[in-house]
Amino acid sequence: MVLERREMDGIGLTMQKKAAELERLAEVLVTGEQLRLRLHEGKVIKDRRHHLRTYPNCFVAKELIDWLIEHKEASDRDTAIKIMQKLLDQSIIHHVCDEHREFKDLKLFYRFRKDDGTFPLDSEAKVFMRGQRIYEKMMNTENTLLQTREEEGASFERTLVASEFIDWLLQEGEMATREEAEQLGRRLLEHGIIQHVTNKHHFVDGPLLYQFRMNFRRRRRLIELLHERSRSIPESHDSPFCLRKQSSDGGNTSFLSVSPTKEIKVAVGVRRSSMSSSCGSSGYYSSSPTLSSSPPVLCNPKSVLKRQVSPEELQTPGGPFIKKTFTIVGDAVGWGFVVRGSKPCHIQAVDPGGPAAAAGMKVCQFVVSVNGLNVLSHDYRTVSNLILTGPRTIVMEVMEEV
């Protein structure tokens, strides 16, 4: 029995390692595809001529590094080179003549393999690309598949019923038979794209509930490619907004969180995609962006609000609140603020040197709308997810007590 238990533990550990490897692959694929589309939109990728020969759909390495710095995806040229080298090592991009295995800050032509049909479509990559296409198709068509539902007495948001998902796959012509559709669902689960709501079951054709574990629409920061994320802290719908670094010094990974009393608290540097879902609505966790033995640190555990107000009180004519509108452009690290609370949510912390602070955002302000959508009746997780899946430039209306 002891041997059997050890063997099962070993199998479980192997599966966890495999899942982590697959998720890292997925992040590289999604991040690379998002960059490719942005570069096409910005006309950075185009047909170019050299020595009387035309090279279709390529970019100049030196110009791309300029673009990455200009768009705050990299702080300096060395960092930009490391980011692109990561994509080159993963066969996302390559030199147009395959003469350089290193990404160089020179006037050399590189191309995304997806633009010339040379992307190596192994079985793993095919599953992720299939999962992304199904996700986008589901998001872009009118359907009632994703809903809040209950299982085992608990409520779960944005869930799929397995049998309804299979019905949809057949209706959309994605699969020919229920057996094939069920097998696809199992592969999506094994690759970390979907999961059972309580992680107790594999994918089966029936009434069980599943969720998309991976948000393909989340705008990835390219700098994330250089940091291995600890999988003990899963990506969640928790507030994704991290405070920015105090300085560019690689040895200093601290962030500042400022309360109304000007008290300064220091937390370990955090990547916005590694927030812990176990944190309550009054605090947030920070964890190192690189693998570390240090446990997550709970900082700012208490709300900065002196009292909670209702949406009705905020909107009362002649009340003690004034409305302000901010346009905030996120940088390579984040937007520089933390959202907390519920109905309405509020600004819990603002990085003094971040984009939000530069726009005029302050703690204790109540969030009224995001990009024109009224969010007074939503909690901070919903508001965070709304911003996270939207454009880098956000327009926020807030109410501030006078």
Short mmCIF file of C-alpha atoms in Angstrom, two decimals:
data_model
loop_
_atom_site.label_atom_id
_atom_site.label_comp_id
_atom_site.label_asym_id
_atom_site.label_seq_id
_atom_site.Cartn_x
_atom_site.Cartn_y
_atom_site.Cartn_z
CA MET A 1 0.00 0.00 0.00
CA VAL A 2 2.85 2.37 0.86
CA LEU A 3 4.50 1.67 -2.49
CA GLU A 4 1.20 2.21 -4.32
CA ARG A 5 0.70 5.56 -2.55
CA ARG A 6 4.21 6.66 -3.47
CA GLU A 7 3.64 5.67 -7.08
CA MET A 8 0.38 7.66 -7.17
CA ASP A 9 2.10 10.67 -5.60
CA GLY A 10 4.83 10.38 -8.22
CA ILE A 11 2.28 10.25 -11.03
CA GLY A 12 0.47 13.26 -9.57
CA LEU A 13 3.71 15.24 -9.37
CA THR A 14 4.56 14.33 -12.96
CA MET A 15 1.11 15.50 -14.11
CA GLN A 16 1.54 18.77 -12.22
CA LYS A 17 4.91 19.38 -13.86
CA LYS A 18 3.44 18.52 -17.27
CA ALA A 19 0.51 20.89 -16.67
CA ALA A 20 2.93 23.68 -15.71
CA GLU A 21 4.98 23.10 -18.87
CA LEU A 22 1.84 23.13 -21.02
CA GLU A 23 0.62 26.34 -19.41
CA ARG A 24 3.95 28.06 -20.00
CA LEU A 25 3.77 26.97 -23.64
CA ALA A 26 0.23 28.33 -23.88
CA GLU A 27 1.27 31.71 -22.46
CA VAL A 28 4.10 32.00 -25.00
CA LEU A 29 1.78 31.08 -27.89
CA VAL A 30 -0.96 33.51 -26.84
CA THR A 31 1.50 36.33 -26.06
CA GLY A 32 3.25 35.85 -29.40
CA GLU A 33 -0.03 35.88 -31.32
CA GLN A 34 -1.20 39.05 -29.58
CA LEU A 35 2.09 40.75 -30.47
CA ARG A 36 1.86 39.58 -34.09
CA LEU A 37 -1.61 41.09 -34.49
CA ARG A 38 -0.53 44.37 -32.89
CA LEU A 39 2.48 44.64 -35.19
CA HIS A 40 0.34 44.00 -38.26
CA GLU A 41 -2.11 46.66 -37.08
CA GLY A 42 0.73 49.13 -36.53
CA LYS A 43 2.25 48.38 -39.96
CA VAL A 44 5.48 47.26 -38.32
CA ILE A 45 5.11 43.99 -40.20
CA LYS A 46 5.10 44.53 -43.95
CA ASP A 47 6.75 43.47 -47.20
CA ARG A 48 10.35 44.67 -47.40
CA ARG A 49 13.02 44.64 -50.13
CA HIS A 50 16.72 43.91 -49.80
CA HIS A 51 19.20 43.30 -52.64
CA LEU A 52 16.41 43.23 -55.24
CA ARG A 53 14.50 40.58 -53.31
CA THR A 54 11.16 41.05 -51.56
CA TYR A 55 10.60 39.50 -48.13
CA PRO A 56 6.87 39.38 -47.32
CA ASN A 57 5.39 40.03 -43.87
CA CYS A 58 8.59 40.73 -41.97
CA PHE A 59 9.89 43.29 -39.48
CA VAL A 60 13.27 44.91 -38.86
CA ALA A 61 14.77 43.88 -35.52
CA LYS A 62 16.14 47.34 -34.72
CA GLU A 63 12.82 49.01 -35.53
CA LEU A 64 10.90 46.48 -33.44
CA ILE A 65 13.08 47.16 -30.42
CA ASP A 66 12.31 50.87 -30.84
CA TRP A 67 8.61 49.99 -31.00
CA LEU A 68 8.73 47.84 -27.84
CA ILE A 69 10.36 50.65 -25.87
CA GLU A 70 8.03 53.29 -27.31
CA HIS A 71 4.98 51.20 -26.34
CA LYS A 72 6.42 50.53 -22.86
CA GLU A 73 6.69 46.79 -23.42
CA ALA A 74 10.37 46.94 -22.50
CA SER A 75 12.32 49.39 -20.36
CA ASP A 76 15.52 49.18 -22.41
CA ARG A 77 17.02 47.54 -25.49
CA ASP A 78 18.60 44.63 -23.60
CA THR A 79 15.22 43.68 -22.13
CA ALA A 80 13.57 43.96 -25.55
CA ILE A 81 16.20 41.62 -27.01
CA LYS A 82 15.59 39.07 -24.25
CA ILE A 83 11.83 39.16 -24.90
CA MET A 84 12.24 38.57 -28.62
CA GLN A 85 14.88 35.90 -28.02
CA LYS A 86 12.29 34.04 -25.95
CA LEU A 87 9.91 34.09 -28.92
CA LEU A 88 12.70 32.98 -31.25
CA ASP A 89 13.68 30.09 -28.93
CA GLN A 90 10.04 28.92 -28.92
CA SER A 91 9.87 29.01 -32.75
CA ILE A 92 7.31 31.83 -32.74
CA ILE A 93 9.59 34.00 -34.90
CA HIS A 94 12.69 33.33 -37.00
CA HIS A 95 15.21 35.11 -39.19
CA VAL A 96 13.83 35.25 -42.74
CA CYS A 97 16.77 33.21 -44.06
CA ASP A 98 17.29 31.25 -40.85
CA GLU A 99 20.87 32.52 -40.72
CA HIS A 100 20.71 33.89 -37.15
CA ARG A 101 19.63 31.92 -34.11
CA GLU A 102 20.01 34.97 -31.91
CA PHE A 103 17.80 38.06 -32.00
CA LYS A 104 20.13 40.95 -32.73
CA ASP A 105 19.67 44.71 -32.42
CA LEU A 106 20.52 45.22 -36.08
CA LYS A 107 18.78 45.91 -39.39
CA LEU A 108 17.98 42.25 -39.86
CA PHE A 109 14.65 40.86 -41.11
CA TYR A 110 12.67 38.54 -38.88
CA ARG A 111 9.23 37.05 -39.39
CA PHE A 112 6.50 35.35 -37.37
CA ARG A 113 6.32 31.71 -38.44
CA LYS A 114 2.55 31.96 -38.52
CA ASP A 115 2.89 34.50 -41.33
CA ASP A 116 4.88 32.18 -43.59
CA GLY A 117 3.33 28.82 -42.68
CA THR A 118 6.44 27.41 -40.99
CA PHE A 119 5.06 27.30 -37.45
CA PRO A 120 5.72 23.80 -36.06
CA LEU A 121 2.22 22.52 -35.34
CA ASP A 122 2.90 19.72 -32.89
CA SER A 123 0.02 18.13 -30.99
CA GLU A 124 0.38 20.48 -28.01
CA ALA A 125 0.32 23.67 -30.08
CA LYS A 126 -2.68 22.40 -32.08
CA VAL A 127 -4.72 21.91 -28.90
CA PHE A 128 -4.00 25.43 -27.67
CA MET A 129 -4.77 27.01 -31.04
CA ARG A 130 -7.98 24.96 -31.24
CA GLY A 131 -8.93 26.02 -27.71
CA GLN A 132 -8.27 29.67 -28.49
CA ARG A 133 -10.37 29.51 -31.66
CA ILE A 134 -13.27 27.88 -29.80
CA TYR A 135 -13.00 30.44 -26.99
CA GLU A 136 -13.06 33.38 -29.41
CA LYS A 137 -15.91 31.85 -31.41
CA MET A 138 -17.95 31.39 -28.25
CA MET A 139 -17.25 34.95 -27.10
CA ASN A 140 -18.16 36.44 -30.49
CA THR A 141 -21.47 34.63 -31.03
CA GLU A 142 -24.78 35.02 -29.23
CA ASN A 143 -25.34 32.06 -26.94
CA THR A 144 -26.28 31.23 -23.35
CA LEU A 145 -23.54 28.71 -22.71
CA LEU A 146 -21.61 30.74 -20.12
CA GLN A 147 -23.77 31.38 -17.07
CA THR A 148 -23.63 31.51 -13.29
CA ARG A 149 -24.69 28.09 -12.03
CA GLU A 150 -24.59 25.99 -8.88
CA GLU A 151 -22.91 22.66 -8.19
CA GLU A 152 -22.65 20.91 -4.84
CA GLY A 153 -24.31 23.86 -3.12
CA ALA A 154 -21.80 26.45 -4.37
CA SER A 155 -22.27 29.10 -7.06
CA PHE A 156 -19.78 29.45 -9.92
CA GLU A 157 -19.58 32.23 -12.52
CA ARG A 158 -19.21 31.80 -16.29
CA THR A 159 -19.72 28.04 -16.31
CA LEU A 160 -20.36 25.56 -19.09
CA VAL A 161 -22.56 22.49 -18.80
CA ALA A 162 -20.56 19.70 -20.43
CA SER A 163 -23.48 18.27 -22.42
CA GLU A 164 -24.51 21.75 -23.66
CA PHE A 165 -20.92 22.49 -24.67
CA ILE A 166 -20.86 19.29 -26.71
CA ASP A 167 -24.22 20.23 -28.30
CA TRP A 168 -22.70 23.59 -29.30
CA LEU A 169 -19.56 21.98 -30.75
CA LEU A 170 -21.72 19.74 -32.93
CA GLN A 171 -24.02 22.63 -33.94
CA GLU A 172 -21.05 24.79 -34.95
CA GLY A 173 -19.50 21.97 -36.95
CA GLU A 174 -16.43 21.80 -34.72
CA MET A 175 -16.82 18.06 -34.24
CA ALA A 176 -18.73 15.31 -36.06
CA THR A 177 -19.82 13.07 -33.16
CA ARG A 178 -20.47 13.36 -29.43
CA GLU A 179 -17.63 10.94 -28.76
CA GLU A 180 -15.17 13.14 -30.66
CA ALA A 181 -16.50 16.26 -28.92
CA GLU A 182 -16.09 14.62 -25.51
CA GLN A 183 -12.53 13.65 -26.41
CA LEU A 184 -11.80 17.26 -27.40
CA GLY A 185 -13.18 18.42 -24.04
CA ARG A 186 -10.85 16.00 -22.27
CA ARG A 187 -7.85 17.30 -24.21
CA LEU A 188 -8.78 20.91 -23.42
CA LEU A 189 -8.93 20.00 -19.73
CA GLU A 190 -5.64 18.09 -19.82
CA HIS A 191 -3.96 21.14 -21.36
CA GLY A 192 -5.28 23.49 -18.69
CA ILE A 193 -7.66 25.38 -20.99
CA ILE A 194 -10.80 24.33 -19.14
CA GLN A 195 -11.34 22.78 -15.72
CA HIS A 196 -14.09 21.27 -13.61
CA VAL A 197 -15.38 23.94 -11.21
CA THR A 198 -14.12 22.02 -8.17
CA ASN A 199 -11.32 20.10 -9.95
CA LYS A 200 -12.92 16.79 -8.97
CA HIS A 201 -13.78 15.39 -12.39
CA HIS A 202 -12.33 14.92 -15.84
CA PHE A 203 -14.45 16.12 -18.76
CA VAL A 204 -17.46 13.87 -19.36
CA ASP A 205 -20.61 14.28 -21.43
CA GLY A 206 -23.18 15.11 -18.77
CA PRO A 207 -24.48 17.76 -16.33
CA LEU A 208 -21.15 18.63 -14.67
CA LEU A 209 -19.96 22.25 -14.75
CA TYR A 210 -16.70 23.47 -16.28
CA GLN A 211 -15.00 26.84 -16.70
CA PHE A 212 -12.41 28.24 -19.07
CA ARG A 213 -9.27 28.32 -16.95
CA MET A 214 -7.35 30.35 -19.47
CA ASN A 215 -8.46 33.84 -20.49
CA PHE A 216 -7.20 34.13 -24.05
CA ARG A 217 -8.33 37.76 -24.28
CA ARG A 218 -6.26 38.99 -21.37
CA ARG A 219 -3.68 41.40 -22.74
CA ARG A 220 -0.35 39.81 -21.92
CA ARG A 221 2.62 42.00 -21.07
CA LEU A 222 5.64 40.83 -23.03
CA ILE A 223 7.83 41.19 -19.94
CA GLU A 224 5.87 38.27 -18.44
CA LEU A 225 7.73 35.96 -20.83
CA LEU A 226 10.90 36.54 -18.82
CA HIS A 227 9.40 35.58 -15.48
CA GLU A 228 8.45 32.06 -14.43
CA ARG A 229 5.22 32.21 -12.47
CA SER A 230 4.61 30.13 -9.39
CA ARG A 231 1.69 27.82 -10.13
CA SER A 232 0.80 27.66 -6.43
CA ILE A 233 -0.87 31.00 -7.00
CA PRO A 234 -3.24 30.47 -9.94
CA GLU A 235 -4.41 33.18 -12.30
CA SER A 236 -7.83 34.32 -11.16
CA HIS A 237 -10.43 37.03 -11.53
CA ASP A 238 -8.96 38.81 -8.51
CA SER A 239 -7.75 42.40 -8.89
CA PRO A 240 -5.03 42.23 -11.56
CA PHE A 241 -3.57 45.66 -10.99
CA CYS A 242 -0.14 45.68 -9.43
CA LEU A 243 1.83 48.60 -8.09
CA ARG A 244 4.83 49.55 -10.17
CA LYS A 245 8.47 49.16 -9.24
CA GLN A 246 10.15 51.91 -7.24
CA SER A 247 13.14 51.87 -9.56
CA SER A 248 14.50 49.96 -12.52
CA ASP A 249 17.21 48.43 -10.34
CA GLY A 250 16.94 44.69 -10.87
CA GLY A 251 17.80 44.02 -7.22
CA ASN A 252 14.86 46.02 -5.89
CA THR A 253 11.49 44.40 -6.42
CA SER A 254 9.51 46.41 -3.88
CA PHE A 255 6.33 48.36 -4.47
CA LEU A 256 4.81 51.20 -2.49
CA SER A 257 1.25 51.20 -1.23
CA VAL A 258 0.07 54.55 0.10
CA SER A 259 -2.85 54.90 2.50
CA PRO A 260 -4.68 58.19 3.24
CA THR A 261 -2.51 58.67 6.32
CA LYS A 262 0.61 58.66 4.12
CA GLU A 263 1.83 55.54 5.88
CA ILE A 264 4.15 53.63 3.58
CA LYS A 265 3.99 49.84 3.45
CA VAL A 266 6.44 47.78 1.42
CA ALA A 267 5.34 44.56 -0.30
CA VAL A 268 7.24 42.06 -2.40
CA GLY A 269 7.09 42.85 -6.13
CA VAL A 270 4.08 41.29 -7.87
CA ARG A 271 3.14 40.32 -11.38
CA ARG A 272 -0.42 41.30 -12.20
CA SER A 273 -1.25 37.83 -13.47
CA SER A 274 -0.27 36.02 -10.28
CA MET A 275 -2.78 37.41 -7.79
CA SER A 276 -4.16 34.97 -5.25
CA SER A 277 -7.86 34.21 -5.37
CA SER A 278 -7.82 33.30 -1.69
CA CYS A 279 -7.54 36.92 -0.65
CA GLY A 280 -10.61 38.65 0.68
CA SER A 281 -12.14 41.81 -0.71
CA SER A 282 -10.28 44.02 1.75
CA GLY A 283 -6.70 43.08 0.94
CA TYR A 284 -4.40 41.76 -1.72
CA TYR A 285 -1.53 39.36 -1.95
CA SER A 286 1.84 40.11 -3.46
CA SER A 287 4.31 37.49 -4.59
CA SER A 288 7.68 37.56 -6.23
CA PRO A 289 7.64 37.66 -10.05
CA THR A 290 10.34 35.01 -10.09
CA LEU A 291 10.32 31.62 -8.44
CA SER A 292 11.02 32.06 -4.75
CA SER A 293 10.73 30.11 -1.54
CA SER A 294 9.19 33.12 0.19
CA PRO A 295 5.45 32.79 0.84
CA PRO A 296 2.96 35.38 -0.42
CA VAL A 297 2.78 38.49 1.77
CA LEU A 298 -0.56 39.96 2.78
CA CYS A 299 -0.39 43.72 2.63
CA ASN A 300 -2.99 46.46 3.02
CA PRO A 301 -5.37 43.96 4.71
CA LYS A 302 -7.86 46.60 5.81
CA SER A 303 -10.03 48.81 3.63
CA VAL A 304 -8.87 52.42 3.32
CA LEU A 305 -12.51 53.58 3.51
CA LYS A 306 -13.75 55.24 6.68
CA ARG A 307 -17.27 54.16 5.76
CA GLN A 308 -18.99 52.33 2.90
CA VAL A 309 -21.48 54.25 0.77
CA SER A 310 -24.28 53.05 -1.50
CA PRO A 311 -24.66 53.72 -5.24
CA GLU A 312 -27.78 55.77 -4.41
CA GLU A 313 -25.82 58.00 -2.04
CA LEU A 314 -23.13 58.61 -4.65
CA GLN A 315 -25.72 59.68 -7.23
CA THR A 316 -27.85 61.88 -4.96
CA PRO A 317 -28.07 65.40 -6.49
CA GLY A 318 -26.36 67.96 -4.30
CA GLY A 319 -24.57 65.25 -2.33
CA PRO A 320 -21.03 65.51 -0.97
CA PHE A 321 -19.48 63.78 -4.01
CA ILE A 322 -18.05 65.11 -7.28
CA LYS A 323 -17.45 63.12 -10.44
CA LYS A 324 -14.02 62.94 -12.09
CA THR A 325 -12.92 61.27 -15.32
CA PHE A 326 -9.47 59.78 -15.88
CA THR A 327 -7.82 58.42 -19.01
CA ILE A 328 -5.11 55.96 -17.95
CA VAL A 329 -2.62 54.32 -20.29
CA GLY A 330 -1.11 51.16 -18.80
CA ASP A 331 2.62 50.60 -19.06
CA ALA A 332 4.69 47.42 -19.16
CA VAL A 333 4.01 46.71 -15.48
CA GLY A 334 0.36 47.68 -15.06
CA TRP A 335 -1.89 50.64 -14.42
CA GLY A 336 -0.58 51.33 -10.92
CA PHE A 337 -3.69 50.97 -8.74
CA VAL A 338 -5.63 48.39 -6.76
CA VAL A 339 -9.42 48.02 -6.78
CA ARG A 340 -11.33 46.63 -3.81
CA GLY A 341 -14.82 46.56 -2.33
CA SER A 342 -18.25 45.91 -3.76
CA LYS A 343 -21.30 47.87 -5.00
CA PRO A 344 -19.52 50.25 -5.47
CA CYS A 345 -15.88 49.23 -5.45
CA HIS A 346 -13.21 51.74 -4.52
CA ILE A 347 -9.56 52.58 -5.13
CA GLN A 348 -7.62 50.82 -2.38
CA ALA A 349 -4.07 51.87 -3.33
CA VAL A 350 -2.29 54.00 -5.92
CA ASP A 351 1.36 53.85 -6.88
CA PRO A 352 2.71 57.43 -6.58
CA GLY A 353 4.86 56.93 -9.67
CA GLY A 354 2.36 55.02 -11.79
CA PRO A 355 0.07 55.90 -14.71
CA ALA A 356 -3.03 56.13 -12.48
CA ALA A 357 -1.41 58.63 -10.13
CA ALA A 358 -0.24 60.70 -13.10
CA ALA A 359 -3.83 60.85 -14.33
CA GLY A 360 -5.03 62.11 -10.92
CA MET A 361 -6.40 58.94 -9.32
CA LYS A 362 -6.43 58.80 -5.51
CA VAL A 363 -7.32 56.26 -2.84
CA CYS A 364 -10.90 56.24 -1.50
CA GLN A 365 -12.41 57.24 -4.84
CA PHE A 366 -15.44 55.16 -5.88
CA VAL A 367 -15.49 53.61 -9.36
CA VAL A 368 -18.58 54.65 -11.36
CA SER A 369 -17.82 53.46 -14.88
CA VAL A 370 -15.10 51.81 -16.98
CA ASN A 371 -14.90 52.61 -20.68
CA GLY A 372 -18.50 53.87 -20.61
CA LEU A 373 -19.96 50.87 -18.76
CA ASN A 374 -21.62 51.63 -15.41
CA VAL A 375 -20.12 49.37 -12.70
CA LEU A 376 -21.74 50.77 -9.54
CA SER A 377 -23.57 47.48 -8.95
CA HIS A 378 -20.51 45.25 -9.45
CA ASP A 379 -17.76 44.02 -7.14
CA TYR A 380 -14.05 44.56 -7.61
CA ARG A 381 -13.48 41.16 -9.26
CA THR A 382 -15.94 42.01 -12.04
CA VAL A 383 -14.49 45.50 -12.49
CA SER A 384 -10.94 44.13 -12.49
CA ASN A 385 -11.80 41.52 -15.11
CA LEU A 386 -13.54 44.17 -17.24
CA ILE A 387 -10.38 46.28 -17.36
CA LEU A 388 -8.10 43.27 -17.67
CA THR A 389 -9.81 42.02 -20.82
CA GLY A 390 -10.15 45.47 -22.37
CA PRO A 391 -7.75 47.85 -24.11
CA ARG A 392 -4.58 49.17 -22.53
CA THR A 393 -6.03 52.69 -22.46
CA ILE A 394 -8.96 52.87 -20.04
CA VAL A 395 -11.37 55.70 -19.30
CA MET A 396 -12.65 55.62 -15.72
CA GLU A 397 -15.28 57.76 -14.02
CA VAL A 398 -14.97 58.00 -10.24
CA MET A 399 -16.77 59.81 -7.43
CA GLU A 400 -14.71 61.65 -4.84
CA GLU A 401 -15.92 63.04 -1.53
CA VAL A 402 -15.50 66.80 -1.28
#
